[in-house]
CSV table of C-alpha atoms and ligand atoms in Angstrom, one decimal:
chain,number,residue,atom,x,y,z
A,216,MET,CA,15.7,4.3,-84.7
A,217,ALA,CA,17.0,6.0,-87.7
A,218,LYS,CA,16.9,4.2,-91.1
A,219,PRO,CA,20.0,2.0,-91.4
A,220,LEU,CA,22.9,2.3,-93.6
A,221,LYS,CA,23.3,0.5,-96.9
A,222,PRO,CA,26.3,-2.0,-96.6
A,223,LEU,CA,29.1,-0.8,-98.3
A,224,GLU,CA,30.5,-2.1,-101.7
A,225,SER,CA,33.7,-1.2,-102.9
A,226,LEU,CA,33.9,0.8,-106.1
A,227,ALA,CA,36.3,-1.9,-107.1
A,228,LEU,CA,33.2,-4.3,-107.0
A,229,GLU,CA,32.5,-4.5,-110.5
A,230,LYS,CA,36.0,-5.2,-111.5
A,231,LEU,CA,36.8,-8.2,-109.6
A,232,SER,CA,36.1,-11.6,-110.9
A,233,GLU,CA,36.8,-15.1,-109.3
A,234,GLU,CA,40.4,-15.2,-111.4
A,235,SER,CA,41.2,-11.9,-110.1
A,236,LEU,CA,41.1,-12.6,-106.4
A,237,PRO,CA,44.5,-12.2,-104.9
A,238,LYS,CA,46.9,-15.7,-105.0
A,239,PRO,CA,49.1,-16.9,-102.3
A,240,LEU,CA,52.7,-16.1,-102.0
A,241,ASP,CA,54.0,-19.6,-103.7
A,242,GLU,CA,51.6,-18.9,-106.7
A,243,LEU,CA,53.0,-15.5,-107.4
A,244,SER,CA,55.0,-14.5,-110.9
A,245,ASP,CA,58.5,-12.7,-110.2
A,246,ALA,CA,56.6,-9.4,-111.1
A,247,GLU,CA,53.8,-10.3,-108.9
A,248,LEU,CA,56.5,-10.8,-106.0
A,249,GLU,CA,58.5,-7.6,-106.8
A,250,ASN,CA,55.3,-5.4,-106.1
A,251,LYS,CA,54.5,-7.5,-102.9
A,252,LYS,CA,58.0,-6.6,-101.7
A,253,LEU,CA,57.1,-2.8,-102.9
A,254,VAL,CA,53.6,-3.2,-100.8
A,255,GLY,CA,55.7,-4.6,-97.9
A,256,ARG,CA,58.2,-1.6,-98.0
A,257,VAL,CA,55.0,0.6,-97.8
A,258,THR,CA,53.5,-1.1,-95.2
A,259,THR,CA,56.7,-1.3,-92.7
A,260,TYR,CA,57.0,2.5,-93.6
A,261,VAL,CA,53.5,2.9,-92.1
A,262,LEU,CA,53.4,0.8,-89.4
A,263,LYS,CA,56.7,2.6,-88.0
A,264,TYR,CA,55.2,6.3,-88.7
A,265,LEU,CA,52.0,5.6,-87.0
A,266,SER,CA,53.6,3.6,-83.9
A,267,ASN,CA,56.0,6.5,-83.3
A,268,LYS,CA,53.4,9.3,-83.7
A,269,PHE,CA,51.2,7.5,-81.2
A,270,VAL,CA,54.1,7.0,-78.7
A,271,ASP,CA,55.3,10.6,-79.5
A,272,ASN,CA,51.9,11.8,-78.5
A,273,GLY,CA,52.2,10.1,-75.0
A,274,PHE,CA,50.2,6.7,-75.6
A,275,GLU,CA,50.9,3.7,-73.9
A,276,TRP,CA,51.4,0.7,-76.5
A,277,LEU,CA,49.5,-2.3,-75.5
A,278,LEU,CA,49.9,-6.1,-76.7
A,279,PRO,CA,46.5,-7.4,-78.4
A,280,VAL,CA,44.6,-10.2,-77.0
A,281,VAL,CA,43.3,-13.1,-79.1
A,282,PHE,CA,40.5,-15.0,-76.6
A,283,SER,CA,38.1,-13.3,-74.6
A,284,LYS,CA,34.8,-13.8,-72.9
A,285,SER,CA,33.6,-10.4,-74.2
A,286,THR,CA,34.3,-8.8,-77.8
A,287,ASP,CA,32.7,-6.5,-80.1
A,288,PRO,CA,29.2,-7.5,-80.7
A,289,LEU,CA,29.4,-6.0,-84.5
A,290,TRP,CA,25.7,-5.2,-83.9
A,291,PRO,CA,23.8,-3.4,-85.0
A,292,ASP,CA,26.6,-2.2,-87.3
A,293,PRO,CA,24.7,-1.9,-90.5
A,294,GLY,CA,28.1,-2.5,-92.3
A,295,ALA,CA,28.9,-5.5,-90.7
A,296,SER,CA,28.1,-9.1,-92.6
A,297,ILE,CA,29.4,-11.9,-90.5
A,298,ASP,CA,29.1,-15.9,-91.7
A,299,LYS,CA,30.0,-17.0,-88.3
A,300,LYS,CA,31.4,-16.1,-84.8
A,301,VAL,CA,34.4,-18.2,-83.6
A,302,GLU,CA,34.1,-19.5,-80.4
A,303,CYS,CA,36.3,-22.6,-78.6
A,304,GLU,CA,36.4,-24.0,-75.4
A,305,ILE,CA,39.7,-23.6,-73.2
A,306,TYR,CA,40.1,-24.6,-69.5
A,307,GLY,CA,36.2,-25.3,-69.2
A,308,GLU,CA,35.3,-21.6,-70.5
A,309,THR,CA,33.8,-20.6,-73.7
A,310,VAL,CA,35.9,-17.8,-75.3
A,311,LYS,CA,35.7,-15.7,-78.4
A,312,THR,CA,38.2,-14.8,-81.0
A,313,THR,CA,38.8,-10.8,-81.0
A,314,SER,CA,36.3,-9.0,-83.5
A,315,SER,CA,37.7,-6.1,-82.6
A,316,MET,CA,39.1,-4.8,-79.0
A,317,ILE,CA,36.6,-2.1,-77.9
A,318,VAL,CA,35.4,-3.6,-75.0
A,319,HIS,CA,39.1,-4.1,-73.5
A,320,LYS,CA,40.0,-0.5,-74.7
A,321,MET,CA,37.2,0.9,-72.7
A,322,VAL,CA,38.2,-0.9,-69.6
A,323,ALA,CA,42.0,-0.2,-70.1
A,324,CYS,CA,41.4,3.1,-70.8
A,325,SER,CA,39.0,3.6,-67.9
A,326,LEU,CA,41.5,1.8,-65.3
A,327,ALA,CA,45.0,2.1,-66.3
A,328,TYR,CA,46.1,3.6,-69.6
A,329,PRO,CA,44.6,7.0,-70.2
A,330,LYS,CA,45.6,7.1,-73.6
A,331,LEU,CA,46.6,3.7,-75.4
A,332,PHE,CA,46.9,2.1,-78.5
A,333,THR,CA,47.4,-1.2,-80.1
A,334,PHE,CA,47.7,-3.2,-83.6
A,335,SER,CA,44.9,-5.8,-82.6
A,336,PRO,CA,44.1,-8.7,-84.9
A,337,ASN,CA,40.6,-9.0,-85.7
A,338,ILE,CA,38.7,-12.4,-86.8
A,339,ARG,CA,35.7,-11.5,-88.6
A,340,ILE,CA,34.5,-14.4,-91.0
A,341,GLU,CA,32.8,-12.5,-93.5
A,342,LYS,CA,30.1,-13.9,-95.9
A,343,ARG,CA,31.6,-15.2,-98.9
A,344,GLU,CA,30.2,-12.8,-101.3
A,345,ARG,CA,32.7,-10.5,-99.8
A,346,ALA,CA,35.4,-11.7,-101.8
A,347,TYR,CA,34.4,-9.4,-104.3
A,348,THR,CA,33.9,-6.2,-102.6
A,349,GLY,CA,38.0,-6.1,-103.0
A,350,ILE,CA,38.1,-4.5,-99.3
A,351,HIS,CA,37.1,-7.1,-96.8
A,352,ALA,CA,39.2,-9.9,-95.2
A,353,TYR,CA,38.5,-12.5,-92.6
A,354,GLU,CA,41.5,-11.4,-90.7
A,355,PHE,CA,42.8,-8.0,-90.9
A,356,THR,CA,44.7,-5.6,-88.2
A,357,GLN,CA,43.4,-2.6,-86.5
A,358,LEU,CA,45.2,0.1,-85.2
A,359,ASP,CA,43.0,0.7,-82.3
A,360,PHE,CA,43.5,3.6,-79.7
A,361,GLU,CA,41.5,5.2,-77.1
A,362,VAL,CA,41.8,8.5,-74.7
A,363,ARG,CA,40.2,8.9,-71.7
A,364,TYR,CA,38.1,12.6,-71.5
A,365,ALA,CA,38.6,13.2,-75.0
A,366,SER,CA,35.9,14.5,-77.1
A,367,ALA,CA,35.2,13.5,-80.8
A,368,GLN,CA,36.8,16.5,-82.2
A,369,ASP,CA,40.0,15.8,-80.3
A,370,ILE,CA,40.3,12.3,-82.1
A,371,ARG,CA,39.3,13.7,-85.6
A,372,SER,CA,42.1,16.2,-85.4
A,373,LEU,CA,44.6,13.9,-84.1
A,374,VAL,CA,43.7,11.4,-87.1
A,375,GLU,CA,44.0,14.1,-89.8
A,376,LYS,CA,47.0,15.3,-88.6
A,377,ILE,CA,48.7,11.9,-88.3
A,378,LEU,CA,47.3,11.1,-91.8
A,379,SER,CA,48.2,13.9,-93.7
A,380,GLY,CA,51.8,13.7,-92.1
A,381,LEU,CA,52.0,10.1,-93.1
A,382,ILE,CA,51.2,10.8,-96.8
A,383,GLU,CA,53.9,13.6,-97.0
A,384,GLY,CA,56.2,11.3,-95.2
A,385,LEU,CA,55.6,8.6,-97.7
A,386,LYS,CA,55.8,10.9,-100.6
A,387,LYS,CA,59.2,12.2,-99.4
A,388,ASP,CA,60.9,8.7,-97.8
A,389,LEU,CA,59.4,5.9,-100.5
A,390,ARG,CA,59.1,8.3,-103.8
A,391,GLU,CA,60.8,5.5,-105.7
A,392,GLU,CA,58.5,2.7,-104.4
A,393,LEU,CA,55.5,4.7,-105.1
A,394,VAL,CA,56.6,5.6,-108.6
A,395,ALA,CA,57.0,1.7,-109.3
A,396,LEU,CA,53.4,1.3,-108.0
A,397,GLY,CA,51.9,4.1,-110.0
A,398,ARG,CA,50.6,5.8,-106.8
A,399,TYR,CA,53.1,8.6,-106.8
A,400,LYS,CA,51.1,11.0,-108.7
A,401,THR,CA,47.7,10.2,-107.7
A,402,LEU,CA,48.5,9.9,-104.0
A,403,ARG,CA,48.0,13.5,-103.4
A,404,GLU,CA,49.1,15.2,-99.8
A,405,ILE,CA,46.2,15.7,-97.7
A,406,GLU,CA,45.0,19.5,-97.2
A,407,LEU,CA,43.6,20.1,-93.7
A,408,PRO,CA,41.0,20.3,-92.3
A,409,LEU,CA,38.7,17.4,-94.1
A,410,GLU,CA,35.3,18.0,-94.7
A,411,VAL,CA,32.8,16.6,-92.2
A,412,TYR,CA,29.4,15.6,-93.4
A,413,ASP,CA,26.4,14.5,-91.2
A,414,ARG,CA,25.1,11.0,-92.7
A,415,MET,CA,21.1,12.2,-92.3
A,416,GLU,CA,22.3,15.0,-94.5
A,417,LEU,CA,23.6,12.9,-97.0
A,418,LEU,CA,21.0,10.4,-97.1
A,419,LYS,CA,18.6,12.9,-97.8
A,420,LYS,CA,20.7,14.5,-100.7
A,421,HIS,CA,21.7,11.5,-102.3
A,422,GLY,CA,19.5,8.5,-101.2
A,423,ASP,CA,20.4,5.2,-100.0
A,424,ASN,CA,23.6,5.3,-102.3
A,425,TRP,CA,25.3,8.2,-100.5
A,426,GLU,CA,28.2,6.0,-99.5
A,427,ASN,CA,29.4,5.3,-102.9
A,428,LYS,CA,28.3,8.7,-104.1
A,429,ILE,CA,30.8,10.4,-101.5
A,430,ILE,CA,33.6,7.9,-102.0
A,431,SER,CA,33.7,8.6,-105.8
A,432,SER,CA,33.2,12.2,-105.8
A,433,SER,CA,35.7,13.4,-103.3
A,434,SER,CA,39.3,13.7,-103.9
A,435,LYS,CA,40.5,13.4,-100.3
A,436,PRO,CA,39.1,11.4,-97.2
A,437,VAL,CA,36.1,12.9,-95.6
A,438,TRP,CA,34.3,12.5,-92.2
A,439,ILE,CA,30.8,11.1,-91.7
A,440,THR,CA,29.1,11.9,-88.5
A,441,ASN,CA,25.9,10.6,-86.7
A,442,ILE,CA,25.7,6.8,-87.5
A,443,PRO,CA,23.3,4.5,-85.5
A,444,ARG,CA,25.6,1.4,-84.6
A,445,GLU,CA,26.7,-0.6,-81.6
A,446,PHE,CA,25.8,0.3,-78.0
A,447,TYR,CA,29.3,1.7,-77.0
A,448,ASP,CA,29.2,4.8,-79.6
A,449,PHE,CA,27.6,8.0,-77.8
A,450,GLU,CA,24.1,8.9,-78.6
A,451,ASP,CA,22.3,11.6,-77.3
A,452,PHE,CA,19.0,10.5,-76.0
A,453,LYS,CA,17.6,14.0,-76.4
A,454,ASN,CA,18.0,14.6,-79.9
A,455,GLY,CA,18.6,11.2,-81.3
A,456,ARG,CA,22.3,12.4,-82.5
A,457,TRP,CA,25.2,9.9,-82.6
A,458,ASP,CA,28.5,11.3,-81.5
A,459,ASN,CA,30.6,9.0,-83.7
A,460,TYR,CA,32.7,9.4,-86.9
A,461,ASP,CA,33.7,7.3,-89.8
A,462,LEU,CA,36.8,8.1,-92.1
A,463,MET,CA,36.1,7.6,-95.9
A,464,LEU,CA,39.0,7.1,-98.2
A,465,PRO,CA,38.4,8.3,-101.9
A,466,GLY,CA,37.7,5.4,-104.1
A,467,TYR,CA,37.7,2.7,-101.2
A,468,GLY,CA,35.4,3.6,-98.7
A,469,GLU,CA,35.6,3.5,-94.9
A,470,VAL,CA,39.2,3.1,-93.1
A,471,LEU,CA,38.3,4.2,-89.5
A,472,SER,CA,35.4,4.0,-87.2
A,473,GLY,CA,35.0,5.7,-83.8
A,474,SER,CA,33.1,7.8,-81.5
A,475,LYS,CA,33.0,9.3,-78.1
A,476,ARG,CA,32.0,6.2,-75.8
A,477,GLU,CA,28.9,5.8,-73.6
A,478,TRP,CA,29.8,5.2,-69.7
A,479,GLU,CA,26.6,5.5,-68.0
A,480,TYR,CA,25.2,2.1,-67.0
A,481,ASN,CA,21.6,3.4,-67.4
A,482,LYS,CA,22.2,4.2,-71.0
A,483,ILE,CA,24.3,1.1,-71.9
A,484,VAL,CA,21.9,-1.3,-70.6
A,485,LYS,CA,18.8,0.6,-72.3
A,486,LYS,CA,20.7,0.2,-75.5
A,487,MET,CA,21.8,-3.4,-75.0
A,488,ASP,CA,18.2,-4.3,-74.4
A,489,ARG,CA,16.8,-2.3,-77.4
A,490,ASP,CA,19.4,-4.0,-79.9
A,491,ASN,CA,19.0,-7.5,-78.3
A,492,VAL,CA,22.9,-7.3,-77.2
A,493,ARG,CA,23.1,-10.3,-74.6
A,494,LYS,CA,24.1,-8.6,-71.4
A,495,ASP,CA,25.8,-11.5,-70.0
A,496,ASN,CA,28.6,-11.1,-72.6
A,497,TYR,CA,29.4,-7.8,-71.1
A,498,GLN,CA,29.4,-8.5,-67.4
A,499,LEU,CA,32.4,-6.9,-66.3
A,500,LEU,CA,31.8,-3.7,-68.7
A,501,LEU,CA,28.4,-3.5,-67.1
A,502,LYS,CA,30.0,-3.8,-63.6
A,503,LEU,CA,32.6,-1.3,-64.1
A,504,ALA,CA,29.7,1.4,-65.5
A,505,LYS,CA,27.5,0.4,-62.5
A,506,GLU,CA,30.2,0.9,-60.1
A,507,GLY,CA,31.0,4.5,-61.8
A,508,LYS,CA,34.5,3.3,-62.7
A,509,LEU,CA,34.0,3.3,-66.4
A,510,LYS,CA,35.4,6.7,-67.8
A,511,PRO,CA,34.3,9.1,-70.9
A,512,SER,CA,36.3,8.5,-73.6
A,513,ALA,CA,36.8,8.5,-77.3
A,514,GLY,CA,38.8,7.0,-79.7
A,515,ALA,CA,38.7,4.9,-83.3
A,516,GLY,CA,40.2,2.0,-85.1
A,517,ILE,CA,41.8,1.9,-88.4
A,518,GLY,CA,42.3,-0.7,-90.6
A,519,ILE,CA,46.0,-1.2,-91.5
A,520,GLU,CA,45.3,-3.2,-94.4
A,521,ARG,CA,42.7,-1.0,-96.1
A,522,LEU,CA,44.9,1.8,-95.5
A,523,VAL,CA,47.6,0.5,-97.0
A,524,GLN,CA,45.7,-0.7,-99.9
A,525,TRP,CA,44.3,2.7,-100.5
A,526,ILE,CA,48.0,4.2,-100.4
A,527,VAL,CA,49.7,1.6,-102.9
A,528,GLY,CA,46.2,1.6,-104.8
A,529,ALA,CA,45.4,-2.1,-104.6
A,530,LYS,CA,42.5,-3.5,-106.3
A,531,HIS,CA,41.7,-6.1,-103.9
A,532,ILE,CA,42.7,-5.7,-100.3
A,533,GLY,CA,44.6,-9.4,-100.0
A,534,GLU,CA,47.1,-8.2,-102.2
A,535,VAL,CA,48.7,-6.2,-99.3
A,536,GLN,CA,48.4,-9.2,-97.1
A,537,PRO,CA,51.5,-11.6,-97.0
A,538,PHE,CA,49.0,-14.2,-96.6
A,539,PRO,CA,45.8,-13.4,-98.1
A,540,LYS,CA,42.7,-14.1,-95.9
A,541,ILE,CA,39.8,-13.5,-98.6
A,542,PRO,CA,36.2,-14.3,-97.7
A,543,GLY,CA,35.6,-17.9,-98.7
A,544,VAL,CA,39.0,-18.6,-99.5
A,545,VAL,CA,41.0,-20.9,-97.2
A,546,TYR,CA,44.8,-21.1,-98.1
A,547,GLU,CA,47.1,-23.2,-96.8
A,548,LEU,CA,49.3,-20.0,-94.9
B,895,LIG,P1,34.9,-1.6,-87.7
B,895,LIG,O1,34.9,-1.9,-86.3
B,895,LIG,O2,33.6,-2.4,-88.4
B,895,LIG,O3,34.2,-0.2,-87.9
B,895,LIG,O4,36.1,-1.7,-88.4
B,895,LIG,C1,37.1,-0.5,-88.2
B,895,LIG,C2,37.8,-0.5,-89.4
B,895,LIG,O5,38.7,-1.8,-89.6
B,895,LIG,C3,37.2,-0.5,-90.9
B,895,LIG,O6,37.2,0.9,-90.8
B,895,LIG,C4,38.2,-0.8,-91.9
B,895,LIG,O7,39.5,-0.1,-92.0
B,895,LIG,C5,38.9,-1.8,-91.1
B,895,LIG,N1,37.8,-3.1,-91.3
B,895,LIG,C6,36.6,-3.6,-91.0
B,895,LIG,N2,36.3,-4.8,-91.6
B,895,LIG,C7,37.4,-5.3,-92.2
B,895,LIG,C8,37.6,-6.3,-93.1
B,895,LIG,N3,36.6,-7.3,-93.2
B,895,LIG,N4,38.7,-6.5,-93.8
B,895,LIG,C9,39.4,-5.6,-93.5
B,895,LIG,N5,39.5,-4.5,-93.0
B,895,LIG,C10,38.3,-4.3,-92.1
B,896,LIG,MG1,33.1,1.0,-89.1
């Protein structure tokens, strides 16, 4: 297997101290509450814009789930750093809280909804030290979407178009808010197409620190492809290339991960065995794959809070959450 990525640390890392971690609503000054309201308006715009676009493009809007027997293993994703998995017993069965809806998406997209999206709460109990990366929360929301028979390129083109339209719309419709947040001038409209870089090439050119290099030197979002990770991302066994992609935001880091998916039983089993992923956690997915009912698809998940964080220029992701979920910090709400 190719050399793993070094986990991403935000560029904000050095600037964050314990005192600068986001506070809960009831401890904010009047000025900080004003700021929170502006971020709320931006968030509302983003949610409305994105959901309209997906609906207009023929996607079905699914409501999310929280408890399931099967969820994303987040392994072997080199970017993941999970302190503990949350499991509990209901009706005599052990269920996990959603770490992402990838399994649900693959099943739903194959069986019933060829184009689907959902705003899904993800619970990931990140390690405490991630409080200071500025870009990790222990609860966040993914706009997760999937398209049957789509290619990786189809998904990247769709995302680029939606993202550039979003920024254009924000600058037109929310000028006052962006000015007040100090982001009107620095948030540039996105010229398409975006650059696509192969992770192996970047690793060769910049070494282990390639991720920070890319984030600090790009003025607009860029795509990274060919990233070794979980079993559900498509891997070409002949040439070892992964048909997947991350979208990186300048100054912040990864805002989206996605891929063309594996759908063939033998490949999925082989990858689960190789990565020590427990097959009994994915019984339904494996059954459908074995019966030929799992269909080829591609899709992605966008971290909503991280997207808003970049738009408003917040130092810490908790600043854009009404109820900050900072790793290691548990407020009452
Ligand atoms: P992943 O499934 O890990 O690739 O995550 C998909 C997207 O969710 C990422 O690109 C981020 O935008 C967002 N994300 C992942 N982990 C976190 C986290 N701990 N806090 C906030 N957003 C996250
Ligand atoms: Mg990712």
